[in-house]
GROMACS .gro file of C-alpha atoms in nm:
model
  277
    1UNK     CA    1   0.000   0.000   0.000
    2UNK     CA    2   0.109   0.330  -0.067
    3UNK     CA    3   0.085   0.632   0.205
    4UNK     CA    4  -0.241   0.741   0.064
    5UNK     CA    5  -0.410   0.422   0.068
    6UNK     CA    6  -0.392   0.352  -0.288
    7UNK     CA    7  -0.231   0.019  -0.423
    8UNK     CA    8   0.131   0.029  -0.530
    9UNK     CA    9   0.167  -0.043  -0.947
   10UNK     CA   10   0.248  -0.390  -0.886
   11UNK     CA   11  -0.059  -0.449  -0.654
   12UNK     CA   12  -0.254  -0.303  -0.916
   13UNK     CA   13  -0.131  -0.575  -1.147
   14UNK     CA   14  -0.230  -0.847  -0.903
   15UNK     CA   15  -0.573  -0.744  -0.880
   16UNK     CA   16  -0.604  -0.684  -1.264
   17UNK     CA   17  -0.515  -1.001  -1.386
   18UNK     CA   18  -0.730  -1.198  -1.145
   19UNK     CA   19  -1.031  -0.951  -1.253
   20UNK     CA   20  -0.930  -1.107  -1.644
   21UNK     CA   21  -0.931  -1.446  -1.497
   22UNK     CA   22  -1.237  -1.444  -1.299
   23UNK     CA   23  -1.396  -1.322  -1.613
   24UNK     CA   24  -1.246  -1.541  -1.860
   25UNK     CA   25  -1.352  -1.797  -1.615
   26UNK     CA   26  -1.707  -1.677  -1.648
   27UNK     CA   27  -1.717  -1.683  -2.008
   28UNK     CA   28  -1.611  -2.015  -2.040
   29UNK     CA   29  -1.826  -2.148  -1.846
   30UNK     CA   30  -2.084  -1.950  -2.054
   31UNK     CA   31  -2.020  -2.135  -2.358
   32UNK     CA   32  -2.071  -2.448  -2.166
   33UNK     CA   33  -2.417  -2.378  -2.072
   34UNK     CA   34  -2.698  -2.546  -2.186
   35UNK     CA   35  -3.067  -2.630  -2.176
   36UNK     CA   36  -3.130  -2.832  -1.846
   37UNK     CA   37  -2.834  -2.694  -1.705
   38UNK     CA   38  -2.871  -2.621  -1.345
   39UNK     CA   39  -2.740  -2.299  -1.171
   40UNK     CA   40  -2.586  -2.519  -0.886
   41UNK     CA   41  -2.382  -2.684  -1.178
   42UNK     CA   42  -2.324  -2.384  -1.334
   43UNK     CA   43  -2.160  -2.228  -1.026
   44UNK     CA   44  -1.987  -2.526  -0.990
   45UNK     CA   45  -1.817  -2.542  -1.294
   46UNK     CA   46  -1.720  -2.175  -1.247
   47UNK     CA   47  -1.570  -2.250  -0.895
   48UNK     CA   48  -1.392  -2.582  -1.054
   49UNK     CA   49  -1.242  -2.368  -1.374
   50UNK     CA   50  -1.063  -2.098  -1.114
   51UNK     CA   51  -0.970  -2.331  -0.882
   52UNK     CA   52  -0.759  -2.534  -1.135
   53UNK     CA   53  -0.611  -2.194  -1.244
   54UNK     CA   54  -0.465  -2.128  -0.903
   55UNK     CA   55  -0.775  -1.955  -0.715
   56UNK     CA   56  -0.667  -2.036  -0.370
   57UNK     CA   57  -0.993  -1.890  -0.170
   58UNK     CA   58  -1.291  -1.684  -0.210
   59UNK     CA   59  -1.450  -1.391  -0.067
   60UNK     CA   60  -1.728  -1.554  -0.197
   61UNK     CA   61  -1.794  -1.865  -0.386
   62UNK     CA   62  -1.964  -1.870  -0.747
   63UNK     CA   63  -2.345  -1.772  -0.765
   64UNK     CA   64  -2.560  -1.834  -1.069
   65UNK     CA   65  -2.897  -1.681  -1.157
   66UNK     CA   66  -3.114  -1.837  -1.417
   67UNK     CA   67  -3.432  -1.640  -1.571
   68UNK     CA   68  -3.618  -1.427  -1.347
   69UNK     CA   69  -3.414  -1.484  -1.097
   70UNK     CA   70  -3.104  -1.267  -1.279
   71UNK     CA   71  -3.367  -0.996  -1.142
   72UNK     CA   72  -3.380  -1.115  -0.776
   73UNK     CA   73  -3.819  -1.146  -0.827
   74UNK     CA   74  -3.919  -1.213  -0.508
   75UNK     CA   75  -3.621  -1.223  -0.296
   76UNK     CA   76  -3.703  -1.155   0.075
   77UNK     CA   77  -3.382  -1.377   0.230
   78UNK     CA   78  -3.067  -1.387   0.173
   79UNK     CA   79  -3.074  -1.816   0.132
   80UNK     CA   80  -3.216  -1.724  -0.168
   81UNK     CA   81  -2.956  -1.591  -0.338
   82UNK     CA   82  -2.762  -1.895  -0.328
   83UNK     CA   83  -2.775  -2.127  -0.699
   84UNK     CA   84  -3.081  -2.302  -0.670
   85UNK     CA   85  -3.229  -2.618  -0.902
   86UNK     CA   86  -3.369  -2.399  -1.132
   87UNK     CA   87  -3.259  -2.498  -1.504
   88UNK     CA   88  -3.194  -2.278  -1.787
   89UNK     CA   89  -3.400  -2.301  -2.092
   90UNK     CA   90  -3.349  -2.121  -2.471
   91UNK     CA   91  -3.364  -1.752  -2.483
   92UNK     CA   92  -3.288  -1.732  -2.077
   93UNK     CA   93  -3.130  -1.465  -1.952
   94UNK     CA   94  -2.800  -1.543  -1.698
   95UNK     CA   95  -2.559  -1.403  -1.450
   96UNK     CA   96  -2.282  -1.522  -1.334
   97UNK     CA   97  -2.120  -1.417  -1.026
   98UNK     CA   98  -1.769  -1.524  -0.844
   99UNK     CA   99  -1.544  -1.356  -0.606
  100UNK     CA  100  -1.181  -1.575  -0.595
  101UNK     CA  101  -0.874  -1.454  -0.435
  102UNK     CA  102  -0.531  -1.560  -0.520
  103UNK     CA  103  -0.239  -1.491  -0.325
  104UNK     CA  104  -0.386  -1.205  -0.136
  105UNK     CA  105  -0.530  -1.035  -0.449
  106UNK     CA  106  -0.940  -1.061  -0.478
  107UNK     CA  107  -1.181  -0.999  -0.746
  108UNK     CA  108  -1.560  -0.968  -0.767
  109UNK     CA  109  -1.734  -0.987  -1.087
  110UNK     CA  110  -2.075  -1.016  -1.245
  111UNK     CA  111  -2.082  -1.147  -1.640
  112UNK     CA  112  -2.483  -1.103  -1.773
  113UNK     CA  113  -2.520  -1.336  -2.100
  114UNK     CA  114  -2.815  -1.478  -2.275
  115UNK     CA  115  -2.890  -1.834  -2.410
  116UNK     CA  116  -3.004  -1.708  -2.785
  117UNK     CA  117  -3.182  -1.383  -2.822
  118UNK     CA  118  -3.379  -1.172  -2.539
  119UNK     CA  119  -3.484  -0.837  -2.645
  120UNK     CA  120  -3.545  -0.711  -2.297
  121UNK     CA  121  -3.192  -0.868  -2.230
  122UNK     CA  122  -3.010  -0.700  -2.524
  123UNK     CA  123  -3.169  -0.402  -2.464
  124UNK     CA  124  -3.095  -0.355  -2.036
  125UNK     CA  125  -2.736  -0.465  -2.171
  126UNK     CA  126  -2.670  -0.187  -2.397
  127UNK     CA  127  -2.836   0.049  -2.152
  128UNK     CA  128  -2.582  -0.056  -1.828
  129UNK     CA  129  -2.322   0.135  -2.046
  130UNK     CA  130  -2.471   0.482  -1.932
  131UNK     CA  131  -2.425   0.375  -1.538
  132UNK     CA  132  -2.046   0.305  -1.561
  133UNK     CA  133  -1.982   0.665  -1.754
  134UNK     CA  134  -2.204   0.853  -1.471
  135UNK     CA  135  -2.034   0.652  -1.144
  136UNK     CA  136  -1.695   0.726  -1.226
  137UNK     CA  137  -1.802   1.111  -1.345
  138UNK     CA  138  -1.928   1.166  -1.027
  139UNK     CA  139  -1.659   0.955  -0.775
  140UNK     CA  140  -1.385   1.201  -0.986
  141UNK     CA  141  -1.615   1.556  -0.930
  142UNK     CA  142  -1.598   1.435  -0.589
  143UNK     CA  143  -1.965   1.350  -0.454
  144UNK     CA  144  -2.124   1.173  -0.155
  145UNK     CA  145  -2.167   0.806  -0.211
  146UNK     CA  146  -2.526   0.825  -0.108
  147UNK     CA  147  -2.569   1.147  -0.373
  148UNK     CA  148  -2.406   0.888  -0.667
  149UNK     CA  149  -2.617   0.608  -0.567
  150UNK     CA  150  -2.904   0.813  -0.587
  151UNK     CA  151  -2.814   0.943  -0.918
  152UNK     CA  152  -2.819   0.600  -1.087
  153UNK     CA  153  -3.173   0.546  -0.903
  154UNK     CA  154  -3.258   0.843  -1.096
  155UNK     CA  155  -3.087   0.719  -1.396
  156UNK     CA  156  -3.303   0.379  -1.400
  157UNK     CA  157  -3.583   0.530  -1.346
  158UNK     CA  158  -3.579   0.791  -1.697
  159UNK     CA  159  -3.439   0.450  -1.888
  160UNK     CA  160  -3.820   0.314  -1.692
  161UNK     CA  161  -3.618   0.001  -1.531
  162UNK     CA  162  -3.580  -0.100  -1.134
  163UNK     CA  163  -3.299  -0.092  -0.941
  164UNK     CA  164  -3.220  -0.457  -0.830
  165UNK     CA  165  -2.904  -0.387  -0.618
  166UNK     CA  166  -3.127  -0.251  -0.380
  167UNK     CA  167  -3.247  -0.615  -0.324
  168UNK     CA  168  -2.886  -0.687  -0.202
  169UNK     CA  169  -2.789  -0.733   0.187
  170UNK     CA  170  -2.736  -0.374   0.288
  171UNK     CA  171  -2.872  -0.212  -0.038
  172UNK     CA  172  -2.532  -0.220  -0.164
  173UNK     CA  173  -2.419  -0.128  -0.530
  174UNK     CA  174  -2.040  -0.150  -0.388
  175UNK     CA  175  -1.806  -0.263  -0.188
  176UNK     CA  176  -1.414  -0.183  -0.097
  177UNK     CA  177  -1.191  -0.478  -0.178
  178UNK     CA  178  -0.815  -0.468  -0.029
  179UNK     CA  179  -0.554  -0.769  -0.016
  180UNK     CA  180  -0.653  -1.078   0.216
  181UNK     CA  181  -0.424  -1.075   0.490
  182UNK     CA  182  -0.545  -1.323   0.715
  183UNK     CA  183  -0.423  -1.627   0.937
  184UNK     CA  184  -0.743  -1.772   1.029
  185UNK     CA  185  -0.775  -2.135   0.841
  186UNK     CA  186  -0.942  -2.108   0.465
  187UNK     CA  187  -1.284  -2.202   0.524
  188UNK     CA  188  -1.606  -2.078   0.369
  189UNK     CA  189  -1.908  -2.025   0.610
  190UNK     CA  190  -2.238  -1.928   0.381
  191UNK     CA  191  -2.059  -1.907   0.077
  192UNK     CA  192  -1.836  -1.655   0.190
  193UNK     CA  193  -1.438  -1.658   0.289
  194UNK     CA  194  -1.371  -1.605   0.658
  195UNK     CA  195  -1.023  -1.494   0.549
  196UNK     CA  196  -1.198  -1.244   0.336
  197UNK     CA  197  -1.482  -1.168   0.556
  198UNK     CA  198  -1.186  -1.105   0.889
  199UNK     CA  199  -1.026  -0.862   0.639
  200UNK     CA  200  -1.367  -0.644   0.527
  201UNK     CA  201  -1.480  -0.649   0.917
  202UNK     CA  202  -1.165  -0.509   0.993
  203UNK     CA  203  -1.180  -0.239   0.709
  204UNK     CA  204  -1.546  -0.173   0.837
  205UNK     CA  205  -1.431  -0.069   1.194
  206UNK     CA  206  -1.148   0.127   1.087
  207UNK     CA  207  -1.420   0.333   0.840
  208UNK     CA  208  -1.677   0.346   1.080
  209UNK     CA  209  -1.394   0.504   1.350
  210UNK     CA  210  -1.393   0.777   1.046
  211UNK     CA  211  -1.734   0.819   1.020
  212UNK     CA  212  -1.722   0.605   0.644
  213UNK     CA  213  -1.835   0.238   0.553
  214UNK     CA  214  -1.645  -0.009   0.327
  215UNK     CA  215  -2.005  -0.081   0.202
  216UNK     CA  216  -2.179   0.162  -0.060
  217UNK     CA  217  -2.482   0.227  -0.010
  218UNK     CA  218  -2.752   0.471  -0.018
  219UNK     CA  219  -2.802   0.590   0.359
  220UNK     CA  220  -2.640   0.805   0.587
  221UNK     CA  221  -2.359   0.614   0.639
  222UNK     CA  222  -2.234   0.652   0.273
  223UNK     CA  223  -2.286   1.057   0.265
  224UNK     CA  224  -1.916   1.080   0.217
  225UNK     CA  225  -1.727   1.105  -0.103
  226UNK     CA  226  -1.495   0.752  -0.212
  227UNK     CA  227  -1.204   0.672   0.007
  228UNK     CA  228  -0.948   0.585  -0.166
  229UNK     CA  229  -0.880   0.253  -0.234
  230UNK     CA  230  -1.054  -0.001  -0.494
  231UNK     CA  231  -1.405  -0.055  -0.492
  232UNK     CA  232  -1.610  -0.340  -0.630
  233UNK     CA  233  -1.884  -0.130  -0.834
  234UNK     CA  234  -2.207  -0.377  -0.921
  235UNK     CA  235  -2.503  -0.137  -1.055
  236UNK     CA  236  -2.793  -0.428  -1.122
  237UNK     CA  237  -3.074  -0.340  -1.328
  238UNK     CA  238  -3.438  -0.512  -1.393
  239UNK     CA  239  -3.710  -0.518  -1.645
  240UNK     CA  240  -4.046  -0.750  -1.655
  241UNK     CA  241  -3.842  -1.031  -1.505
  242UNK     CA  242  -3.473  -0.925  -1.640
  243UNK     CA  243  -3.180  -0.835  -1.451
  244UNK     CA  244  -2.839  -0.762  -1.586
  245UNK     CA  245  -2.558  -0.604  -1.371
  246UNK     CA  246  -2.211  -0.626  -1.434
  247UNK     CA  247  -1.917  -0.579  -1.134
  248UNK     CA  248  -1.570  -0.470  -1.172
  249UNK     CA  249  -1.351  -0.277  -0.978
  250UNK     CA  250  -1.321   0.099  -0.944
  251UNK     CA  251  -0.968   0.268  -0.832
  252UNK     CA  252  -1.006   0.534  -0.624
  253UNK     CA  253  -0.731   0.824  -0.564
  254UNK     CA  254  -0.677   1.112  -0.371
  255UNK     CA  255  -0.700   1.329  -0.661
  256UNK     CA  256  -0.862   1.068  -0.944
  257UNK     CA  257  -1.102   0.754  -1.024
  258UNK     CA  258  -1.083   0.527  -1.297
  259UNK     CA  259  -1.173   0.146  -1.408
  260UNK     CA  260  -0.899  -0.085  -1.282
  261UNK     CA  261  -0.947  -0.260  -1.669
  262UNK     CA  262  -1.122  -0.177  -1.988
  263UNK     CA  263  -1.054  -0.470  -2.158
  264UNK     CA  264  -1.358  -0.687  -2.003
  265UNK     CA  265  -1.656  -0.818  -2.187
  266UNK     CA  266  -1.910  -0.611  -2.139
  267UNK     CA  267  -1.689  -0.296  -2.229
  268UNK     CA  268  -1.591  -0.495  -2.530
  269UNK     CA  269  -1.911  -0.510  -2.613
  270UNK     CA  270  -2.041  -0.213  -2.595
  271UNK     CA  271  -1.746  -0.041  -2.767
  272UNK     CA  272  -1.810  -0.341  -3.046
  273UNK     CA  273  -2.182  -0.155  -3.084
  274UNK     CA  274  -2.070   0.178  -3.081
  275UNK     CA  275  -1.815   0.153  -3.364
  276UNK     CA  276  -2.126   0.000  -3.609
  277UNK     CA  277  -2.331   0.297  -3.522
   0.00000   0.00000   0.00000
């Protein structure tokens, strides 16, 4: 860490290239998928592919979300965001969701894909492009967390969809991420890390001490600007039974804010669409 809080270059690297791998990962077990498929075995094919790549732990372990689900439809507990039976059928939206960490370094990502052809899916896709331009506008001019959170509420509501990350424990749409530096046992309670979990409590009493949270969301506790450090930035969005979201992380500076890594899918993507235009 540097004396501002910022990762050094070389940390930067670390987290970087296991945000490519966590993604690749989730892309190849895209084009696995299949009709019948379950979301337990999709998520378990996920955690299998990273773990024979050198993922060593997890802040949390794989989740998959099949159909409506990918919009969290009647989700009241948080059991039920865990991969259920539910099977995928043609045309069915997805998400796919993993957190590994390898030697210290953590990533959190979200890949939304589609089994064939969804309108509704192609269209909330092309329209998550707008929410990654406005929350790393407004982290650089400087504004409150809560302010920013409320300005993509604002945002989903002119594009006429729901916000779905509101569903989330906390009402999150981020989270900080820092290396694991723990010497409790590896072991995952609920699908999450205690290794990981030790290290976010820990960064969540230090920030409360400073009147901040590690976790963004849209109360009083987040009317602060970003601290710096790296945030894992997940805006979710949902239409008649649709969700997409993607995740990714956010660098924060004293002085500056920008994506840790253009090169990912969805970015791909939506630069892909805007050079046919």
């Amino acid at each position: 860490m540097s004396h501002n809080g910022v990762l050094e270059t070389a940390d930067l690297t670390g987290f970087r290239e296991l945000q490519q791998l966590a993604y690749a990962g989730a892309q190849a077990v895209a084009a696995t998928l299949e009709p019948g498929v379950t979301e337990r075995e999709a998520a378990r094919r996920l955690r299998e592919w990273l773990t024979e790549r050198g993922v060593q732990d997890w802040f949390h372990t794989p989740f998959a979300w099949f159909g409506d689900r990918t919009a969290f439809r009647g989700f009241r507990v948080p059991t039920q965001f865990f991969p259920s039976n539910r099977r995928l059928s043609a045309n069915m939206p997805f998400i796919l969701d993993c957190a590994p960490v390898r030697d210290g370094y953590v990533a959190d990502i979200g890949y939304a894909g589609c089994l064939g052809h969804n309108p509704i899916f192609e269209r909330l896709r092309d329209d998550l492009a707008a929410y990654r331009a406005l929350i790393v506008e407004q982290v650089r001019a400087g504004d409150t967390l809560r302010d920013i959170y409320r300005a993509v509420d604002a945002l989903s509501a002119r594009q006429g969809y729901d916000n779905r990350h509101r569903v989330y424990p906390g009402r999150v749409i981020a989270h900080q991420v820092g290396k694991v530096n723990s010497r409790l046992p590896k072991f995952i309670v609920a699908g999450f890390g205690v290794r990981s979990l030790q290290t976010l409590f820990g960064d969540l009493l230090v920030e409360r001490l400073h009147h901040r949270s590690p976790l963004w969301a849209n109360g009083e506790i987040s009317n602060h600007p970003a601290t710096p450090g790296l945030w894992a930035v997940e805006p979710h969005i949902g239409f008649r039974g649709v969700g997409v979201k993607f995740e990714e992380i956010l660098v924060v500076t004293d002085t500056d804010a920008y994506w840790l890594d253009d090169d990912l899918p969805h970015v791909r993507h939506w630069q892909g669409k805007a050079e046919t235009r």
